[in-house]
Amino acid sequence: EMARKIEAACNARKDDNFVVLARTDAIALEGLEGAIKRAKLYERAGADLIFADAIKGEEQIKALVDAVDIPVFADGDTGYGDVNNVVRMVGEYERAGVAGLFIEDQVFPKRCGHMEGKAVIPMEEMVAKIRAALYAREDPDLVVMARTDALAVNGFEDALKRGKAYAEAGADLIFVEAVTTEEQMRRVNAEIPKPTLANMIEGGKTPIKTPAALQELGYDVVVFPCSLTYAITKTVQRCLEELRVNGTTNALLDDMTTFDEFFEFIGARD
């Protein structure tokens, strides 16, 4: 289901330079191997970039990077501490081979960007983290994205102010999380002088739009971060219910990969 969404997103974009990023949260449910399998599938579906969420540590990230031939964009969370932790994190992620990473201005431990009850650190503290990340990177092509969750905490104007400040600090890509209206989306792209990322969460606070519509609003990158998790959950529930009621999965075979297809896909026949 997620692969079909990726294909649809790629087909809908009007500009070939518009980046379709596929995010996988599968490590939480399927472990590292599951995340790697899905990254390969999304690469085949046409995604330009893989977003490895909830994958932490140099070894895990390197395993995913080595599994695909397209760039991997990694979640740097809050930087895991102060500027010294940010420097260490960037070094580890860069050694693992990521093409980019992001850090955010939430207070640790953080919450989902579309949940209530968040808190953010002072803007100046986040600016220092961005500068630390840029100082730490060895490859100038490593993309450093800055995310702000300030909208739900302090309002849109503060979020916009932070986005501008993070751009001025040198972040390559800006992500203003959980915008709630098309007008806010337009202002983000009109007033922040850096490329921007749009986050499409089904059931979240931000209006769901096609890649073509997001391009028209000025966005440069789009991610559908929860589509995979939602699809996995529904599929697992359906499969377990079928087993409970009928004792087999025969009724679901058309929606499942075959034995041969699965082992071909994971490379077990190589």
PDB file of C-alpha atoms in Angstrom:
ATOM      1  CA  GLU A   1       0.000   0.000   0.000  1.00  0.00           C
ATOM      2  CA  MET A   2       2.812   2.404   0.847  1.00  0.00           C
ATOM      3  CA  ALA A   3       4.611   1.542  -2.399  1.00  0.00           C
ATOM      4  CA  ARG A   4       1.453   2.430  -4.333  1.00  0.00           C
ATOM      5  CA  LYS A   5       1.327   5.798  -2.545  1.00  0.00           C
ATOM      6  CA  ILE A   6       4.937   6.470  -3.480  1.00  0.00           C
ATOM      7  CA  GLU A   7       4.252   5.630  -7.117  1.00  0.00           C
ATOM      8  CA  ALA A   8       1.206   7.907  -7.107  1.00  0.00           C
ATOM      9  CA  ALA A   9       3.203  10.743  -5.547  1.00  0.00           C
ATOM     10  CA  CYS A  10       5.970  10.391  -8.125  1.00  0.00           C
ATOM     11  CA  ASN A  11       3.474  10.345 -10.976  1.00  0.00           C
ATOM     12  CA  ALA A  12       1.631  13.408  -9.627  1.00  0.00           C
ATOM     13  CA  ARG A  13       4.588  15.763  -9.377  1.00  0.00           C
ATOM     14  CA  LYS A  14       4.964  18.297 -12.157  1.00  0.00           C
ATOM     15  CA  ASP A  15       8.642  19.055 -11.632  1.00  0.00           C
ATOM     16  CA  ASP A  16      11.162  16.199 -11.742  1.00  0.00           C
ATOM     17  CA  ASN A  17      13.295  18.152  -9.260  1.00  0.00           C
ATOM     18  CA  PHE A  18      10.558  17.912  -6.622  1.00  0.00           C
ATOM     19  CA  VAL A  19      11.767  15.330  -4.105  1.00  0.00           C
ATOM     20  CA  VAL A  20       9.510  12.488  -2.970  1.00  0.00           C
ATOM     21  CA  LEU A  21      10.785  11.223   0.353  1.00  0.00           C
ATOM     22  CA  ALA A  22       9.587   7.872   1.732  1.00  0.00           C
ATOM     23  CA  ARG A  23       9.737   7.444   5.490  1.00  0.00           C
ATOM     24  CA  THR A  24       9.788   4.091   7.219  1.00  0.00           C
ATOM     25  CA  ASP A  25       8.886   3.598  10.883  1.00  0.00           C
ATOM     26  CA  ALA A  26       9.035  -0.175  10.523  1.00  0.00           C
ATOM     27  CA  ILE A  27      11.874  -0.661  12.984  1.00  0.00           C
ATOM     28  CA  ALA A  28       9.413  -0.212  15.861  1.00  0.00           C
ATOM     29  CA  LEU A  29       7.279  -3.135  14.663  1.00  0.00           C
ATOM     30  CA  GLU A  30       9.560  -5.232  12.473  1.00  0.00           C
ATOM     31  CA  GLY A  31      13.081  -4.436  13.612  1.00  0.00           C
ATOM     32  CA  LEU A  32      16.014  -3.302  11.512  1.00  0.00           C
ATOM     33  CA  GLU A  33      15.541  -6.041   8.912  1.00  0.00           C
ATOM     34  CA  GLY A  34      11.953  -4.958   8.368  1.00  0.00           C
ATOM     35  CA  ALA A  35      13.031  -1.361   7.900  1.00  0.00           C
ATOM     36  CA  ILE A  36      15.656  -2.432   5.374  1.00  0.00           C
ATOM     37  CA  LYS A  37      13.157  -4.519   3.386  1.00  0.00           C
ATOM     38  CA  ARG A  38      10.754  -1.632   3.224  1.00  0.00           C
ATOM     39  CA  ALA A  39      13.464   0.823   2.216  1.00  0.00           C
ATOM     40  CA  LYS A  40      14.300  -1.438  -0.728  1.00  0.00           C
ATOM     41  CA  LEU A  41      10.640  -1.644  -1.708  1.00  0.00           C
ATOM     42  CA  TYR A  42      10.198   2.129  -1.563  1.00  0.00           C
ATOM     43  CA  GLU A  43      13.326   2.596  -3.650  1.00  0.00           C
ATOM     44  CA  ARG A  44      11.839   0.320  -6.304  1.00  0.00           C
ATOM     45  CA  ALA A  45       8.583   2.259  -6.161  1.00  0.00           C
ATOM     46  CA  GLY A  46      10.424   5.401  -7.220  1.00  0.00           C
ATOM     47  CA  ALA A  47      11.185   7.297  -3.996  1.00  0.00           C
ATOM     48  CA  ASP A  48      14.036   9.753  -4.401  1.00  0.00           C
ATOM     49  CA  LEU A  49      15.086   9.640  -0.761  1.00  0.00           C
ATOM     50  CA  ILE A  50      14.593   7.280   2.201  1.00  0.00           C
ATOM     51  CA  PHE A  51      13.776   8.796   5.596  1.00  0.00           C
ATOM     52  CA  ALA A  52      14.905   6.420   8.341  1.00  0.00           C
ATOM     53  CA  ASP A  53      12.863   7.295  11.406  1.00  0.00           C
ATOM     54  CA  ALA A  54      13.458   5.791  14.862  1.00  0.00           C
ATOM     55  CA  ILE A  55      16.681   4.188  13.625  1.00  0.00           C
ATOM     56  CA  LYS A  56      19.369   5.227  16.065  1.00  0.00           C
ATOM     57  CA  GLY A  57      23.074   4.606  16.244  1.00  0.00           C
ATOM     58  CA  GLU A  58      25.807   4.343  13.662  1.00  0.00           C
ATOM     59  CA  GLU A  59      25.530   0.580  13.080  1.00  0.00           C
ATOM     60  CA  GLN A  60      21.770   0.545  12.468  1.00  0.00           C
ATOM     61  CA  ILE A  61      21.908   3.512  10.127  1.00  0.00           C
ATOM     62  CA  LYS A  62      24.845   2.075   8.187  1.00  0.00           C
ATOM     63  CA  ALA A  63      22.961  -1.189   7.667  1.00  0.00           C
ATOM     64  CA  LEU A  64      20.086   0.707   6.065  1.00  0.00           C
ATOM     65  CA  VAL A  65      22.396   2.936   4.010  1.00  0.00           C
ATOM     66  CA  ASP A  66      24.190  -0.137   2.655  1.00  0.00           C
ATOM     67  CA  ALA A  67      20.884  -1.791   1.711  1.00  0.00           C
ATOM     68  CA  VAL A  68      19.766   0.796  -0.870  1.00  0.00           C
ATOM     69  CA  ASP A  69      21.278   2.803  -3.712  1.00  0.00           C
ATOM     70  CA  ILE A  70      19.382   6.036  -3.067  1.00  0.00           C
ATOM     71  CA  PRO A  71      20.180   8.637  -0.375  1.00  0.00           C
ATOM     72  CA  VAL A  72      19.089   8.084   3.224  1.00  0.00           C
ATOM     73  CA  PHE A  73      17.819  10.964   5.365  1.00  0.00           C
ATOM     74  CA  ALA A  74      18.080  10.256   9.091  1.00  0.00           C
ATOM     75  CA  ASP A  75      16.209  11.440  12.177  1.00  0.00           C
ATOM     76  CA  GLY A  76      18.574  13.226  14.550  1.00  0.00           C
ATOM     77  CA  ASP A  77      15.790  13.798  17.101  1.00  0.00           C
ATOM     78  CA  THR A  78      16.675  16.713  19.405  1.00  0.00           C
ATOM     79  CA  GLY A  79      20.382  16.117  18.888  1.00  0.00           C
ATOM     80  CA  TYR A  80      20.365  13.900  22.017  1.00  0.00           C
ATOM     81  CA  GLY A  81      21.506  16.679  24.315  1.00  0.00           C
ATOM     82  CA  ASP A  82      23.448  19.915  24.078  1.00  0.00           C
ATOM     83  CA  VAL A  83      25.754  21.128  21.317  1.00  0.00           C
ATOM     84  CA  ASN A  84      28.418  18.593  22.261  1.00  0.00           C
ATOM     85  CA  ASN A  85      25.943  15.755  21.741  1.00  0.00           C
ATOM     86  CA  VAL A  86      24.918  17.265  18.414  1.00  0.00           C
ATOM     87  CA  VAL A  87      28.542  17.272  17.241  1.00  0.00           C
ATOM     88  CA  ARG A  88      28.922  13.624  18.201  1.00  0.00           C
ATOM     89  CA  MET A  89      25.624  12.634  16.563  1.00  0.00           C
ATOM     90  CA  VAL A  90      26.488  14.329  13.275  1.00  0.00           C
ATOM     91  CA  GLY A  91      29.860  12.591  13.200  1.00  0.00           C
ATOM     92  CA  GLU A  92      28.292   9.172  13.775  1.00  0.00           C
ATOM     93  CA  TYR A  93      25.547   9.696  11.198  1.00  0.00           C
ATOM     94  CA  GLU A  94      27.988  10.993   8.602  1.00  0.00           C
ATOM     95  CA  ARG A  95      30.319   8.021   9.120  1.00  0.00           C
ATOM     96  CA  ALA A  96      27.295   5.763   8.619  1.00  0.00           C
ATOM     97  CA  GLY A  97      26.814   7.300   5.176  1.00  0.00           C
ATOM     98  CA  VAL A  98      23.606   9.330   5.448  1.00  0.00           C
ATOM     99  CA  ALA A  99      22.948  12.031   2.862  1.00  0.00           C
ATOM    100  CA  GLY A 100      21.146  14.222   5.360  1.00  0.00           C
ATOM    101  CA  LEU A 101      19.698  14.485   8.857  1.00  0.00           C
ATOM    102  CA  PHE A 102      17.460  16.727  10.889  1.00  0.00           C
ATOM    103  CA  ILE A 103      17.288  18.057  14.414  1.00  0.00           C
ATOM    104  CA  GLU A 104      14.321  19.697  16.138  1.00  0.00           C
ATOM    105  CA  ASP A 105      13.627  22.239  18.837  1.00  0.00           C
ATOM    106  CA  GLN A 106      11.428  20.167  21.144  1.00  0.00           C
ATOM    107  CA  VAL A 107      12.343  19.572  24.755  1.00  0.00           C
ATOM    108  CA  PHE A 108      13.605  16.033  25.342  1.00  0.00           C
ATOM    109  CA  PRO A 109      11.891  13.603  25.641  1.00  0.00           C
ATOM    110  CA  LYS A 110       9.950  14.737  22.607  1.00  0.00           C
ATOM    111  CA  ARG A 111       6.433  13.932  21.394  1.00  0.00           C
ATOM    112  CA  CYS A 112       4.907  13.383  17.968  1.00  0.00           C
ATOM    113  CA  GLY A 113       4.678  16.720  16.206  1.00  0.00           C
ATOM    114  CA  HIS A 114       0.892  16.492  15.849  1.00  0.00           C
ATOM    115  CA  MET A 115       0.231  15.655  19.505  1.00  0.00           C
ATOM    116  CA  GLU A 116      -0.628  18.085  22.273  1.00  0.00           C
ATOM    117  CA  GLY A 117       1.548  18.676  25.316  1.00  0.00           C
ATOM    118  CA  LYS A 118       4.777  19.544  23.535  1.00  0.00           C
ATOM    119  CA  ALA A 119       7.408  21.977  24.771  1.00  0.00           C
ATOM    120  CA  VAL A 120      10.208  23.707  22.891  1.00  0.00           C
ATOM    121  CA  ILE A 121      13.655  24.915  23.860  1.00  0.00           C
ATOM    122  CA  PRO A 122      14.592  28.607  23.478  1.00  0.00           C
ATOM    123  CA  MET A 123      15.206  29.658  19.881  1.00  0.00           C
ATOM    124  CA  GLU A 124      18.780  30.702  20.663  1.00  0.00           C
ATOM    125  CA  GLU A 125      19.556  27.233  22.011  1.00  0.00           C
ATOM    126  CA  MET A 126      18.318  25.624  18.809  1.00  0.00           C
ATOM    127  CA  VAL A 127      20.330  28.072  16.704  1.00  0.00           C
ATOM    128  CA  ALA A 128      23.434  26.955  18.614  1.00  0.00           C
ATOM    129  CA  LYS A 129      22.589  23.309  17.866  1.00  0.00           C
ATOM    130  CA  ILE A 130      22.235  24.060  14.155  1.00  0.00           C
ATOM    131  CA  ARG A 131      25.590  25.812  14.121  1.00  0.00           C
ATOM    132  CA  ALA A 132      27.143  22.879  15.965  1.00  0.00           C
ATOM    133  CA  ALA A 133      25.741  20.462  13.374  1.00  0.00           C
ATOM    134  CA  LEU A 134      27.134  22.536  10.519  1.00  0.00           C
ATOM    135  CA  TYR A 135      30.503  22.792  12.294  1.00  0.00           C
ATOM    136  CA  ALA A 136      30.614  19.031  12.782  1.00  0.00           C
ATOM    137  CA  ARG A 137      29.830  17.927   9.237  1.00  0.00           C
ATOM    138  CA  GLU A 138      32.841  17.071   7.088  1.00  0.00           C
ATOM    139  CA  ASP A 139      30.968  16.735   3.798  1.00  0.00           C
ATOM    140  CA  PRO A 140      29.533  20.096   2.710  1.00  0.00           C
ATOM    141  CA  ASP A 141      26.864  18.187   0.755  1.00  0.00           C
ATOM    142  CA  LEU A 142      25.441  16.639   3.926  1.00  0.00           C
ATOM    143  CA  VAL A 143      21.968  18.168   4.247  1.00  0.00           C
ATOM    144  CA  VAL A 144      21.113  19.523   7.695  1.00  0.00           C
ATOM    145  CA  MET A 145      17.406  20.200   8.214  1.00  0.00           C
ATOM    146  CA  ALA A 146      16.018  22.187  11.133  1.00  0.00           C
ATOM    147  CA  ARG A 147      12.530  21.441  12.427  1.00  0.00           C
ATOM    148  CA  THR A 148      10.441  23.639  14.674  1.00  0.00           C
ATOM    149  CA  ASP A 149       7.463  22.461  16.710  1.00  0.00           C
ATOM    150  CA  ALA A 150       6.773  25.920  18.109  1.00  0.00           C
ATOM    151  CA  LEU A 151       3.438  26.476  16.334  1.00  0.00           C
ATOM    152  CA  ALA A 152       1.423  24.309  18.725  1.00  0.00           C
ATOM    153  CA  VAL A 153       3.249  25.770  21.725  1.00  0.00           C
ATOM    154  CA  ASN A 154       3.734  29.476  20.985  1.00  0.00           C
ATOM    155  CA  GLY A 155       1.648  30.080  17.866  1.00  0.00           C
ATOM    156  CA  PHE A 156       2.326  30.454  14.163  1.00  0.00           C
ATOM    157  CA  GLU A 157       4.217  33.746  14.307  1.00  0.00           C
ATOM    158  CA  ASP A 158       6.807  32.302  16.674  1.00  0.00           C
ATOM    159  CA  ALA A 159       7.157  29.193  14.508  1.00  0.00           C
ATOM    160  CA  LEU A 160       7.714  31.388  11.464  1.00  0.00           C
ATOM    161  CA  LYS A 161      10.251  33.502  13.358  1.00  0.00           C
ATOM    162  CA  ARG A 162      12.112  30.354  14.343  1.00  0.00           C
ATOM    163  CA  GLY A 163      12.060  29.025  10.792  1.00  0.00           C
ATOM    164  CA  LYS A 164      13.652  32.243   9.565  1.00  0.00           C
ATOM    165  CA  ALA A 165      16.250  32.182  12.357  1.00  0.00           C
ATOM    166  CA  TYR A 166      17.161  28.556  11.634  1.00  0.00           C
ATOM    167  CA  ALA A 167      17.539  29.379   7.946  1.00  0.00           C
ATOM    168  CA  GLU A 168      19.775  32.329   8.831  1.00  0.00           C
ATOM    169  CA  ALA A 169      21.837  30.056  11.097  1.00  0.00           C
ATOM    170  CA  GLY A 170      22.666  27.994   8.013  1.00  0.00           C
ATOM    171  CA  ALA A 171      20.234  25.061   7.972  1.00  0.00           C
ATOM    172  CA  ASP A 172      19.872  23.741   4.429  1.00  0.00           C
ATOM    173  CA  LEU A 173      16.208  22.733   4.756  1.00  0.00           C
ATOM    174  CA  ILE A 174      13.465  24.041   7.049  1.00  0.00           C
ATOM    175  CA  PHE A 175      10.520  22.077   8.455  1.00  0.00           C
ATOM    176  CA  VAL A 176       7.762  24.009  10.228  1.00  0.00           C
ATOM    177  CA  GLU A 177       5.778  21.195  11.830  1.00  0.00           C
ATOM    178  CA  ALA A 178       1.982  20.938  12.115  1.00  0.00           C
ATOM    179  CA  VAL A 179       0.867  23.959  10.103  1.00  0.00           C
ATOM    180  CA  THR A 180      -2.925  23.969  10.092  1.00  0.00           C
ATOM    181  CA  THR A 181      -4.039  26.035   7.099  1.00  0.00           C
ATOM    182  CA  GLU A 182      -3.126  26.629   3.478  1.00  0.00           C
ATOM    183  CA  GLU A 183      -2.444  30.275   4.305  1.00  0.00           C
ATOM    184  CA  GLN A 184       0.152  29.225   6.878  1.00  0.00           C
ATOM    185  CA  MET A 185       1.709  26.914   4.306  1.00  0.00           C
ATOM    186  CA  ARG A 186       1.950  29.778   1.813  1.00  0.00           C
ATOM    187  CA  ARG A 187       3.540  32.122   4.351  1.00  0.00           C
ATOM    188  CA  VAL A 188       6.115  29.519   5.389  1.00  0.00           C
ATOM    189  CA  ASN A 189       7.301  29.260   1.809  1.00  0.00           C
ATOM    190  CA  ALA A 190       7.038  32.954   1.017  1.00  0.00           C
ATOM    191  CA  GLU A 191       8.921  34.171   4.087  1.00  0.00           C
ATOM    192  CA  ILE A 192      11.530  31.503   4.811  1.00  0.00           C
ATOM    193  CA  PRO A 193      14.438  31.879   2.369  1.00  0.00           C
ATOM    194  CA  LYS A 194      15.413  28.205   2.262  1.00  0.00           C
ATOM    195  CA  PRO A 195      13.908  25.000   0.813  1.00  0.00           C
ATOM    196  CA  THR A 196      11.080  23.606   2.932  1.00  0.00           C
ATOM    197  CA  LEU A 197       9.604  20.229   3.827  1.00  0.00           C
ATOM    198  CA  ALA A 198       5.890  19.381   3.989  1.00  0.00           C
ATOM    199  CA  ASN A 199       4.712  16.691   6.397  1.00  0.00           C
ATOM    200  CA  MET A 200       1.559  14.840   5.354  1.00  0.00           C
ATOM    201  CA  ILE A 201       0.087  12.850   8.255  1.00  0.00           C
ATOM    202  CA  GLU A 202      -3.289  11.238   7.715  1.00  0.00           C
ATOM    203  CA  GLY A 203      -5.487  12.469  10.560  1.00  0.00           C
ATOM    204  CA  GLY A 204      -2.940  15.083  11.615  1.00  0.00           C
ATOM    205  CA  LYS A 205      -3.194  18.848  11.842  1.00  0.00           C
ATOM    206  CA  THR A 206      -1.869  19.724   8.384  1.00  0.00           C
ATOM    207  CA  PRO A 207      -4.173  19.623   5.320  1.00  0.00           C
ATOM    208  CA  ILE A 208      -3.328  16.629   3.120  1.00  0.00           C
ATOM    209  CA  LYS A 209      -2.333  17.710  -0.382  1.00  0.00           C
ATOM    210  CA  THR A 210      -0.809  16.105  -3.444  1.00  0.00           C
ATOM    211  CA  PRO A 211       2.850  16.696  -4.315  1.00  0.00           C
ATOM    212  CA  ALA A 212       1.745  18.880  -7.232  1.00  0.00           C
ATOM    213  CA  ALA A 213      -0.356  21.060  -4.920  1.00  0.00           C
ATOM    214  CA  LEU A 214       2.499  21.305  -2.421  1.00  0.00           C
ATOM    215  CA  GLN A 215       4.844  22.394  -5.194  1.00  0.00           C
ATOM    216  CA  GLU A 216       2.448  25.176  -6.086  1.00  0.00           C
ATOM    217  CA  LEU A 217       2.524  26.280  -2.438  1.00  0.00           C
ATOM    218  CA  GLY A 218       6.319  26.427  -2.615  1.00  0.00           C
ATOM    219  CA  TYR A 219       7.413  23.225  -0.887  1.00  0.00           C
ATOM    220  CA  ASP A 220      10.510  21.378  -2.068  1.00  0.00           C
ATOM    221  CA  VAL A 221      10.208  18.049  -0.223  1.00  0.00           C
ATOM    222  CA  VAL A 222       7.219  16.023   0.964  1.00  0.00           C
ATOM    223  CA  VAL A 223       7.075  13.122   3.395  1.00  0.00           C
ATOM    224  CA  PHE A 224       4.167  10.840   4.329  1.00  0.00           C
ATOM    225  CA  PRO A 225       5.567   9.675   7.691  1.00  0.00           C
ATOM    226  CA  CYS A 226       2.702   7.648   9.167  1.00  0.00           C
ATOM    227  CA  SER A 227       1.295   6.009   6.047  1.00  0.00           C
ATOM    228  CA  LEU A 228       3.509   2.982   6.528  1.00  0.00           C
ATOM    229  CA  THR A 229       2.706   2.564  10.208  1.00  0.00           C
ATOM    230  CA  TYR A 230      -1.027   2.926   9.623  1.00  0.00           C
ATOM    231  CA  ALA A 231      -0.937   0.446   6.737  1.00  0.00           C
ATOM    232  CA  ILE A 232       1.090  -2.087   8.734  1.00  0.00           C
ATOM    233  CA  THR A 233      -1.270  -1.846  11.705  1.00  0.00           C
ATOM    234  CA  LYS A 234      -4.367  -2.370   9.575  1.00  0.00           C
ATOM    235  CA  THR A 235      -2.809  -5.270   7.693  1.00  0.00           C
ATOM    236  CA  VAL A 236      -1.640  -7.006  10.852  1.00  0.00           C
ATOM    237  CA  GLN A 237      -5.069  -6.618  12.458  1.00  0.00           C
ATOM    238  CA  ARG A 238      -6.796  -7.980   9.373  1.00  0.00           C
ATOM    239  CA  CYS A 239      -4.423 -10.948   9.111  1.00  0.00           C
ATOM    240  CA  LEU A 240      -4.730 -11.877  12.784  1.00  0.00           C
ATOM    241  CA  GLU A 241      -8.508 -11.565  12.669  1.00  0.00           C
ATOM    242  CA  GLU A 242      -8.660 -13.843   9.625  1.00  0.00           C
ATOM    243  CA  LEU A 243      -6.532 -16.412  11.437  1.00  0.00           C
ATOM    244  CA  ARG A 244      -8.687 -16.168  14.551  1.00  0.00           C
ATOM    245  CA  VAL A 245     -11.977 -16.569  12.696  1.00  0.00           C
ATOM    246  CA  ASN A 246     -11.107 -18.963   9.855  1.00  0.00           C
ATOM    247  CA  GLY A 247      -7.869 -20.591  10.912  1.00  0.00           C
ATOM    248  CA  THR A 248      -5.979 -19.783   7.675  1.00  0.00           C
ATOM    249  CA  THR A 249      -4.950 -16.787   5.592  1.00  0.00           C
ATOM    250  CA  ASN A 250      -6.277 -18.232   2.324  1.00  0.00           C
ATOM    251  CA  ALA A 251      -8.683 -15.326   1.867  1.00  0.00           C
ATOM    252  CA  LEU A 252      -5.800 -12.865   2.017  1.00  0.00           C
ATOM    253  CA  LEU A 253      -3.363 -14.516  -0.364  1.00  0.00           C
ATOM    254  CA  ASP A 254      -4.018 -12.032  -3.174  1.00  0.00           C
ATOM    255  CA  ASP A 255      -2.882  -9.238  -0.842  1.00  0.00           C
ATOM    256  CA  MET A 256       0.287 -11.025   0.256  1.00  0.00           C
ATOM    257  CA  THR A 257       3.602 -11.627  -1.457  1.00  0.00           C
ATOM    258  CA  THR A 258       4.299 -15.213  -2.415  1.00  0.00           C
ATOM    259  CA  PHE A 259       7.059 -17.285  -0.862  1.00  0.00           C
ATOM    260  CA  ASP A 260       9.264 -16.858  -3.937  1.00  0.00           C
ATOM    261  CA  GLU A 261       8.522 -13.148  -4.288  1.00  0.00           C
ATOM    262  CA  PHE A 262       9.474 -12.493  -0.680  1.00  0.00           C
ATOM    263  CA  PHE A 263      12.853 -14.228  -0.824  1.00  0.00           C
ATOM    264  CA  GLU A 264      13.612 -12.648  -4.183  1.00  0.00           C
ATOM    265  CA  PHE A 265      12.829  -9.242  -2.745  1.00  0.00           C
ATOM    266  CA  ILE A 266      15.053  -9.542   0.342  1.00  0.00           C
ATOM    267  CA  GLY A 267      17.910 -10.868  -1.765  1.00  0.00           C
ATOM    268  CA  ALA A 268      18.027 -14.300  -0.165  1.00  0.00           C
ATOM    269  CA  ARG A 269      18.482 -15.921  -3.578  1.00  0.00           C
ATOM    270  CA  ASP A 270      21.534 -13.831  -4.456  1.00  0.00           C
TER     271      ASP A 270
END
